[in-house]
mmCIF file of C-alpha atoms in Angstrom:
data_model
loop_
_atom_site.group_PDB
_atom_site.id
_atom_site.type_symbol
_atom_site.label_atom_id
_atom_site.label_comp_id
_atom_site.label_asym_id
_atom_site.label_seq_id
_atom_site.Cartn_x
_atom_site.Cartn_y
_atom_site.Cartn_z
ATOM 1 C CA MET A 1 -0.157 -0.340 -0.248
ATOM 2 C CA ASN A 2 1.321 3.760 -1.189
ATOM 3 C CA ASN A 3 0.304 5.883 1.818
ATOM 4 C CA SER A 4 1.997 8.965 0.006
ATOM 5 C CA LYS A 5 -1.158 8.729 -1.758
ATOM 6 C CA VAL A 6 -3.769 9.186 1.600
ATOM 7 C CA ARG A 7 -4.986 12.606 1.608
ATOM 8 C CA ILE A 8 -5.733 13.601 4.878
ATOM 9 C CA PRO A 9 -8.315 16.713 5.489
ATOM 10 C CA LYS A 10 -7.450 19.639 6.045
ATOM 11 C CA GLU A 11 -9.587 20.098 9.438
ATOM 12 C CA ILE A 12 -7.912 17.317 11.320
ATOM 13 C CA ALA A 13 -4.378 18.014 10.058
ATOM 14 C CA PRO A 14 -4.061 20.106 12.656
ATOM 15 C CA ASP A 15 -4.869 17.560 15.266
ATOM 16 C CA VAL A 16 -3.119 14.663 13.490
ATOM 17 C CA PHE A 17 0.537 16.850 13.546
ATOM 18 C CA ALA A 18 -0.617 17.933 17.662
ATOM 19 C CA LEU A 19 -0.893 13.934 18.301
ATOM 20 C CA ALA A 20 1.969 12.938 16.379
ATOM 21 C CA ALA A 21 4.289 15.504 18.239
ATOM 22 C CA GLN A 22 2.878 14.454 21.530
ATOM 23 C CA LEU A 23 3.708 10.567 20.821
ATOM 24 C CA TYR A 24 7.156 11.895 19.663
ATOM 25 C CA ALA A 25 7.278 14.057 22.865
ATOM 26 C CA GLN A 26 6.580 10.881 25.198
ATOM 27 C CA GLU A 27 9.471 8.990 23.402
ATOM 28 C CA ASN A 28 11.866 11.927 24.121
ATOM 29 C CA GLN A 29 11.359 12.991 27.763
ATOM 30 C CA ASP A 30 14.183 15.364 28.153
ATOM 31 C CA TYR A 31 16.635 16.941 25.536
ATOM 32 C CA SER A 32 20.607 17.702 26.652
ATOM 33 C CA LEU A 33 22.015 20.850 26.370
ATOM 34 C CA GLU A 34 23.696 20.515 23.671
ATOM 35 C CA GLU A 35 20.871 19.008 21.443
ATOM 36 C CA ILE A 36 19.377 22.194 22.292
ATOM 37 C CA MET A 37 22.061 24.628 21.103
ATOM 38 C CA GLN A 38 21.923 22.116 18.033
ATOM 39 C CA ALA A 39 18.409 22.263 17.254
ATOM 40 C CA GLY A 40 18.850 26.186 17.552
ATOM 41 C CA ALA A 41 21.490 26.482 15.406
ATOM 42 C CA GLU A 42 20.039 24.546 12.802
ATOM 43 C CA VAL A 43 17.309 27.659 12.851
ATOM 44 C CA GLN A 44 20.034 30.337 13.153
ATOM 45 C CA ILE A 45 19.071 30.969 16.997
ATOM 46 C CA PRO A 46 21.872 31.772 18.589
ATOM 47 C CA PRO A 47 23.722 29.779 21.405
ATOM 48 C CA GLU A 48 23.045 33.081 24.176
ATOM 49 C CA MET A 49 20.112 33.608 23.580
ATOM 50 C CA ILE A 50 18.986 29.690 23.641
ATOM 51 C CA GLN A 51 20.896 30.280 27.311
ATOM 52 C CA GLN A 52 18.860 33.050 27.850
ATOM 53 C CA ALA A 53 15.362 30.961 27.460
ATOM 54 C CA ILE A 54 16.523 28.480 29.297
ATOM 55 C CA GLN A 55 16.992 31.196 32.418
ATOM 56 C CA GLN A 56 14.021 33.136 31.881
ATOM 57 C CA ILE A 57 11.736 29.520 32.275
ATOM 58 C CA GLN A 58 13.570 28.852 35.387
ATOM 59 C CA ALA A 59 12.828 31.651 36.707
ATOM 60 C CA LYS A 60 8.603 31.523 35.469
ATOM 61 C CA GLN A 61 9.051 28.238 37.294
ATOM 62 C CA ILE A 62 10.019 29.331 40.397
ATOM 63 C CA ARG A 63 7.213 32.153 40.325
ATOM 64 C CA GLU A 64 5.117 29.216 39.578
ATOM 65 C CA ARG A 65 6.065 27.167 42.157
ATOM 66 C CA ASP A 66 5.983 29.940 44.735
ATOM 67 C CA ARG A 67 2.203 30.816 43.311
ATOM 68 C CA GLN A 68 1.066 27.052 43.776
ATOM 69 C CA ARG A 69 2.792 27.309 47.717
ATOM 70 C CA ARG A 70 0.529 30.447 48.242
ATOM 71 C CA LEU A 71 -2.541 28.293 46.721
ATOM 72 C CA LYS A 72 -1.649 26.022 49.279
ATOM 73 C CA LEU A 73 -1.277 28.762 52.149
ATOM 74 C CA ILE A 74 -4.586 29.769 50.821
ATOM 75 C CA LEU A 75 -6.374 26.313 51.983
ATOM 76 C CA THR A 76 -4.612 25.802 55.367
ATOM 77 C CA SER A 77 -3.922 28.849 57.131
ATOM 78 C CA GLY A 78 -6.538 31.254 58.331
ATOM 79 C CA GLY A 79 -6.177 34.632 59.725
ATOM 80 C CA ILE A 80 -3.069 36.609 58.918
ATOM 81 C CA GLY A 81 -1.862 33.514 57.105
ATOM 82 C CA ALA A 82 -4.775 33.654 54.145
ATOM 83 C CA ALA A 83 -4.833 37.328 54.426
ATOM 84 C CA ILE A 84 -0.903 37.561 52.967
ATOM 85 C CA ALA A 85 -1.024 35.099 50.507
ATOM 86 C CA LEU A 86 -4.725 36.082 48.982
ATOM 87 C CA PHE A 87 -2.789 39.273 48.573
ATOM 88 C CA SER A 88 0.540 37.969 47.294
ATOM 89 C CA PHE A 89 -1.513 35.715 44.779
ATOM 90 C CA TRP A 90 -3.317 39.243 43.703
ATOM 91 C CA THR A 91 -0.198 40.905 43.027
ATOM 92 C CA TYR A 92 0.912 37.834 40.833
ATOM 93 C CA ASN A 93 -1.995 38.125 38.736
ATOM 94 C CA THR A 94 -1.984 41.989 38.704
ATOM 95 C CA VAL A 95 2.169 41.785 37.046
ATOM 96 C CA ALA A 96 1.536 39.238 34.893
ATOM 97 C CA SER A 97 -1.909 40.731 33.667
ATOM 98 C CA ASN A 98 -0.199 44.327 33.065
ATOM 99 C CA ALA A 99 2.681 42.667 31.505
ATOM 100 C CA THR A 100 3.906 44.008 27.986
ATOM 101 C CA PRO A 101 4.890 42.254 25.334
ATOM 102 C CA SER A 102 7.769 42.978 25.028
ATOM 103 C CA GLY A 103 7.993 41.611 28.859
ATOM 104 C CA ARG A 104 6.936 37.901 28.232
ATOM 105 C CA SER A 105 9.622 35.007 28.096
ATOM 106 C CA LEU A 106 11.068 33.960 25.061
ATOM 107 C CA GLU A 107 9.407 30.965 25.933
ATOM 108 C CA ALA A 108 6.531 32.333 24.203
ATOM 109 C CA ASN A 109 9.132 33.787 20.673
ATOM 110 C CA LEU A 110 11.592 32.030 20.148
ATOM 111 C CA PRO A 111 10.448 29.656 17.225
ATOM 112 C CA SER A 112 11.486 25.886 17.526
ATOM 113 C CA PRO A 113 10.327 23.730 14.287
ATOM 114 C CA ASN A 114 12.662 21.102 15.397
ATOM 115 C CA LEU A 115 11.727 20.490 18.783
ATOM 116 C CA PRO A 116 8.456 18.681 19.599
ATOM 117 C CA ASN A 117 5.901 20.088 21.000
ATOM 118 C CA ALA A 118 1.941 19.020 21.141
ATOM 119 C CA ASN A 119 0.673 22.656 21.669
ATOM 120 C CA ARG A 120 2.715 23.746 18.689
ATOM 121 C CA LEU A 121 -0.352 24.191 16.907
ATOM 122 C CA GLU A 122 -2.808 25.286 19.696
ATOM 123 C CA ILE A 123 -0.553 28.335 21.039
ATOM 124 C CA PRO A 124 0.290 30.214 17.893
ATOM 125 C CA LEU A 125 3.617 32.004 18.591
ATOM 126 C CA GLU A 126 2.623 35.737 17.281
ATOM 127 C CA LEU A 127 -0.818 37.494 17.568
ATOM 128 C CA PRO A 128 -3.265 38.133 14.675
ATOM 129 C CA PRO A 129 -3.527 42.503 13.674
ATOM 130 C CA THR A 130 -5.237 44.003 16.186
ATOM 131 C CA ALA A 131 -6.947 46.944 14.329
ATOM 132 C CA GLY A 132 -10.312 45.090 15.487
ATOM 133 C CA THR A 133 -13.169 43.418 14.474
ATOM 134 C CA THR A 134 -16.873 42.928 14.879
ATOM 135 C CA PHE A 135 -18.863 39.557 16.129
ATOM 136 C CA THR A 136 -21.986 38.780 17.114
ATOM 137 C CA GLY A 137 -23.939 36.274 19.402
ATOM 138 C CA GLU A 138 -26.037 35.937 21.943
ATOM 139 C CA VAL A 139 -24.725 35.805 25.490
ATOM 140 C CA LYS A 140 -24.341 32.250 27.418
ATOM 141 C CA GLN A 141 -23.128 33.448 30.845
ATOM 142 C CA TYR A 142 -21.121 35.649 32.379
ATOM 143 C CA LEU A 143 -16.959 34.920 33.354
ATOM 144 C CA LEU A 144 -16.123 36.206 36.088
ATOM 145 C CA ASN A 145 -12.072 36.599 37.456
ATOM 146 C CA PRO A 146 -10.896 34.917 40.897
ATOM 147 C CA GLU A 147 -12.147 37.767 43.060
ATOM 148 C CA GLY A 148 -16.037 36.796 41.408
ATOM 149 C CA LYS A 149 -15.928 40.517 39.592
ATOM 150 C CA VAL A 150 -17.891 40.423 36.228
ATOM 151 C CA ASP A 151 -14.689 40.563 33.043
ATOM 152 C CA GLY A 152 -16.719 39.064 30.376
ATOM 153 C CA LEU A 153 -18.860 37.041 28.554
ATOM 154 C CA LEU A 154 -18.988 33.893 27.057
ATOM 155 C CA LEU A 155 -21.360 33.497 23.684
ATOM 156 C CA ASN A 156 -23.341 30.812 22.579
ATOM 157 C CA ASN A 157 -21.215 30.228 19.441
ATOM 158 C CA GLY A 158 -17.921 29.920 22.035
ATOM 159 C CA LEU A 159 -16.638 33.026 21.488
ATOM 160 C CA GLN A 160 -15.154 34.290 25.067
ATOM 161 C CA VAL A 161 -15.623 38.073 25.166
ATOM 162 C CA LYS A 162 -13.275 40.018 27.591
ATOM 163 C CA PHE A 163 -14.060 43.301 29.322
ATOM 164 C CA PRO A 164 -12.339 45.471 32.548
ATOM 165 C CA PRO A 165 -13.496 44.069 35.637
ATOM 166 C CA GLN A 166 -13.277 47.515 36.576
ATOM 167 C CA MET A 167 -16.548 48.256 34.510
ATOM 168 C CA ALA A 168 -18.428 45.197 35.584
ATOM 169 C CA ASP A 169 -21.163 47.160 37.625
ATOM 170 C CA SER A 170 -21.768 48.969 33.882
ATOM 171 C CA LEU A 171 -21.691 45.573 31.920
ATOM 172 C CA VAL A 172 -24.052 43.806 33.745
ATOM 173 C CA ALA A 173 -26.454 46.652 34.473
ATOM 174 C CA MET A 174 -26.610 46.284 30.216
ATOM 175 C CA ILE A 175 -25.622 42.417 29.139
ATOM 176 C CA THR A 176 -27.963 40.113 31.293
ATOM 177 C CA PRO A 177 -27.100 35.813 29.654
ATOM 178 C CA ASN A 178 -29.790 35.249 26.780
ATOM 179 C CA THR A 179 -29.147 39.002 25.548
ATOM 180 C CA ASN A 180 -28.202 38.948 21.488
ATOM 181 C CA VAL A 181 -24.734 41.672 21.262
ATOM 182 C CA SER A 182 -22.470 42.765 18.854
ATOM 183 C CA ILE A 183 -18.631 42.616 20.146
ATOM 184 C CA PHE A 184 -15.985 45.490 18.792
ATOM 185 C CA GLY A 185 -12.296 44.321 19.459
ATOM 186 C CA ASN A 186 -8.967 42.234 19.316
ATOM 187 C CA SER A 187 -9.281 38.665 18.043
ATOM 188 C CA GLY A 188 -6.939 36.356 19.389
ATOM 189 C CA PHE A 189 -6.613 32.715 17.788
ATOM 190 C CA SER A 190 -9.296 30.515 16.867
ATOM 191 C CA THR A 191 -8.425 26.871 17.719
ATOM 192 C CA ARG A 192 -10.847 23.967 18.667
ATOM 193 C CA PHE A 193 -11.252 25.109 22.292
ATOM 194 C CA GLY A 194 -12.746 28.250 21.485
ATOM 195 C CA GLN A 195 -11.053 31.712 21.038
ATOM 196 C CA GLU A 196 -11.267 34.806 22.564
ATOM 197 C CA VAL A 197 -11.721 38.671 21.934
ATOM 198 C CA ARG A 198 -10.758 41.731 23.583
ATOM 199 C CA ALA A 199 -13.620 43.960 23.007
ATOM 200 C CA LYS A 200 -12.946 47.649 23.057
ATOM 201 C CA LYS A 201 -16.889 48.395 22.511
ATOM 202 C CA ILE A 202 -20.002 46.301 23.699
ATOM 203 C CA THR A 203 -23.548 46.538 22.243
ATOM 204 C CA ASN A 204 -26.404 45.625 23.334
ATOM 205 C CA SER A 205 -28.268 44.797 19.856
ATOM 206 C CA GLN A 206 -31.878 44.764 21.605
ATOM 207 C CA THR A 207 -31.864 48.141 23.084
ATOM 208 C CA GLY A 208 -29.089 49.645 20.997
ATOM 209 C CA GLN A 209 -26.686 50.580 24.262
ATOM 210 C CA THR A 210 -23.435 50.465 24.011
ATOM 211 C CA LEU A 211 -20.321 50.192 26.403
ATOM 212 C CA VAL A 212 -16.642 51.041 25.304
ATOM 213 C CA GLU A 213 -13.657 50.246 27.154
ATOM 214 C CA GLN A 214 -12.145 52.734 29.338
ATOM 215 C CA PRO A 215 -9.000 52.256 31.435
ATOM 216 C CA PRO A 216 -9.373 52.435 35.064
ATOM 217 C CA THR A 217 -9.153 55.725 36.933
ATOM 218 C CA THR A 218 -7.736 54.504 39.809
ATOM 219 C CA ALA A 219 -5.170 52.244 41.322
ATOM 220 C CA PRO A 220 -6.250 48.094 42.034
ATOM 221 C CA GLN A 221 -6.961 46.880 45.084
ATOM 222 C CA PRO A 222 -5.839 43.839 46.926
ATOM 223 C CA PRO A 223 -8.486 41.209 46.926
ATOM 224 C CA ASN A 224 -11.385 41.240 49.744
ATOM 225 C CA LEU A 225 -9.910 37.466 52.107
ATOM 226 C CA SER A 226 -13.877 37.659 53.179
ATOM 227 C CA ASN A 227 -14.564 37.328 49.255
ATOM 228 C CA TYR A 228 -12.711 34.173 49.008
ATOM 229 C CA SER A 229 -13.633 30.498 50.148
ATOM 230 C CA THR A 230 -12.775 26.825 49.699
ATOM 231 C CA LEU A 231 -13.941 25.511 47.085
ATOM 232 C CA SER A 232 -14.502 21.739 44.960
ATOM 233 C CA ALA A 233 -16.730 21.184 42.076
ATOM 234 C CA GLU A 234 -17.978 18.688 39.528
ATOM 235 C CA GLY A 235 -19.405 18.104 36.820
ATOM 236 C CA THR A 236 -18.356 17.709 32.521
ATOM 237 C CA ALA A 237 -16.694 20.069 30.581
ATOM 238 C CA GLN A 238 -19.203 22.355 28.569
ATOM 239 C CA ASN A 239 -16.547 25.225 27.028
ATOM 240 C CA TRP A 240 -12.615 24.676 27.588
ATOM 241 C CA LEU A 241 -11.198 28.080 28.037
ATOM 242 C CA VAL A 242 -8.358 30.040 26.461
ATOM 243 C CA GLY A 243 -6.294 33.141 26.712
ATOM 244 C CA HIS A 244 -5.571 34.918 23.124
ATOM 245 C CA ARG A 245 -2.517 33.010 21.981
ATOM 246 C CA GLY A 246 -5.157 30.540 22.099
ATOM 247 C CA GLU A 247 -3.842 28.788 25.207
ATOM 248 C CA ILE A 248 -5.720 26.787 27.789
ATOM 249 C CA ASN A 249 -6.077 28.059 30.842
ATOM 250 C CA GLY A 250 -9.716 27.445 32.056
ATOM 251 C CA VAL A 251 -13.228 25.238 31.938
ATOM 252 C CA ILE A 252 -16.508 25.615 32.719
ATOM 253 C CA ILE A 253 -18.078 22.458 33.901
ATOM 254 C CA SER A 254 -21.752 22.048 33.436
ATOM 255 C CA ASN A 255 -23.242 23.280 36.998
ATOM 256 C CA GLY A 256 -21.820 26.255 36.053
ATOM 257 C CA THR A 257 -18.409 26.776 37.771
ATOM 258 C CA ILE A 258 -15.536 28.439 36.470
ATOM 259 C CA VAL A 259 -12.101 26.712 36.964
ATOM 260 C CA LYS A 260 -9.033 28.278 36.213
ATOM 261 C CA PHE A 261 -5.722 27.121 36.003
ATOM 262 C CA PRO A 262 -2.228 28.386 34.726
ATOM 263 C CA PRO A 263 -1.288 28.559 30.949
ATOM 264 C CA HIS A 264 1.383 25.669 31.385
ATOM 265 C CA VAL A 265 -1.432 22.927 32.946
ATOM 266 C CA GLY A 266 -3.230 23.820 29.901
ATOM 267 C CA GLU A 267 -0.368 22.430 27.863
ATOM 268 C CA GLN A 268 -1.088 18.794 29.133
ATOM 269 C CA LEU A 269 -4.263 18.698 28.794
ATOM 270 C CA ALA A 270 -4.157 19.826 24.530
ATOM 271 C CA SER A 271 -4.155 16.332 23.567
ATOM 272 C CA MET A 272 -7.215 15.040 25.901
ATOM 273 C CA ALA A 273 -9.426 17.839 26.304
ATOM 274 C CA ASN A 274 -12.922 17.515 24.844
ATOM 275 C CA ILE A 275 -16.184 18.629 26.107
ATOM 276 C CA GLY A 276 -17.776 16.159 28.100
ATOM 277 C CA ASN A 277 -15.004 15.120 30.231
ATOM 278 C CA THR A 278 -15.470 14.452 33.295
ATOM 279 C CA ILE A 279 -13.617 17.463 35.726
ATOM 280 C CA GLN A 280 -12.999 17.150 39.197
ATOM 281 C CA ALA A 281 -11.206 20.626 40.813
ATOM 282 C CA LYS A 282 -10.769 21.548 44.240
ATOM 283 C CA GLY A 283 -9.314 24.644 45.369
ATOM 284 C CA PHE A 284 -10.012 28.849 46.527
ATOM 285 C CA GLY A 285 -12.141 31.259 45.075
ATOM 286 C CA THR A 286 -15.263 32.970 45.252
ATOM 287 C CA ARG A 287 -19.182 32.236 44.616
ATOM 288 C CA ASN A 288 -21.905 35.283 44.311
ATOM 289 C CA ARG A 289 -25.049 36.356 41.966
ATOM 290 C CA TYR A 290 -23.076 36.501 38.966
ATOM 291 C CA GLY A 291 -21.484 32.432 39.266
ATOM 292 C CA GLN A 292 -19.355 30.330 40.687
ATOM 293 C CA ILE A 293 -15.177 30.488 40.009
ATOM 294 C CA LEU A 294 -12.389 28.316 41.426
ATOM 295 C CA GLU A 295 -8.612 28.668 41.307
ATOM 296 C CA ALA A 296 -7.420 25.223 41.127
ATOM 297 C CA THR A 297 -5.141 23.124 44.003
ATOM 298 C CA ALA A 298 -5.993 20.166 42.824
ATOM 299 C CA LEU A 299 -7.476 19.158 39.372
ATOM 300 C CA SER A 300 -8.731 15.815 37.351
ATOM 301 C CA VAL A 301 -10.066 15.147 34.289
ATOM 302 C CA ASN A 302 -11.551 11.649 33.888
ATOM 303 C CA GLY A 303 -10.067 10.772 36.531
ATOM 304 C CA GLN A 304 -6.559 10.948 35.729
ATOM 305 C CA SER A 305 -5.035 13.978 38.094
ATOM 306 C CA VAL A 306 -3.262 16.418 36.186
ATOM 307 C CA SER A 307 -0.063 18.259 38.029
ATOM 308 C CA LEU A 308 -0.127 21.828 38.934
ATOM 309 C CA GLN A 309 3.126 22.228 39.025
ATOM 310 C CA PRO A 310 5.382 23.502 36.475
ATOM 311 C CA LYS A 311 7.829 21.410 34.491
ATOM 312 C CA ALA A 312 11.050 21.430 35.762
ATOM 313 C CA ILE A 313 14.374 21.861 33.167
ATOM 314 C CA THR A 314 17.267 20.303 34.020
ATOM 315 C CA VAL A 315 20.481 21.571 32.575
ATOM 316 C CA PRO A 316 23.757 19.301 32.572
#
């Protein structure tokens, strides 16, 4: 049989490449520094840039380990200890969300065509043009940040619309679930898990009211400890949540709970994430009239435990 004549439909080609890369990666669990350097040389990346990338990734891993330690502290500490942990977590998220493109690690920007990466097709390395695009749809539910503030909308067509949380009061006053809306904003990459849109303008198609993005007028405030509690949730995956580059960073389960986790955790899920997966999660978060959200400190998918620790990089 001549396999070269077999035609692969274009709609499944990305999944074929992603799965093949994952299978290859499973048989090649790590690489020597020389192998990394050789792969970089083939795409004309200077050795010093490889070294710099490794250092930045290691620094990121340290930050992630600190983050996990603080999350666990929230669950095990009371009073002052939990308040300190929450403030640290809020500071981490504030800095991360305000990072400029120039502040992103080389891990997200270095080309690596000769290194297996199961998520290369799921997490594009460059962002699309930002002139703005218009989208329409019906609101399925509010999206929340870990403090329980509405910071976006999930539409029935799978679009995940993000909007500044400081404008939450205006947003919920104008838009409710089942409302038809028109969104103008910057679109992220479309993946099989969904697509994020950073809205500049949201219009209620039924009333004609429009809400335009405005910059914050005051500095962000640290989280209120009383708003947080230990939460657990179980259900089936209804919508996988993504960031602007298409990276998986959360899931909405059948009872409406939003489960959030860092993008490096989403990398583990890229090949197994599907609608209908059984999700079990524990962590801390918020429950209010707009919904429930938890930041996971323990997570399983279809009964398989998912590591929340960053991958370690060892350099000989």
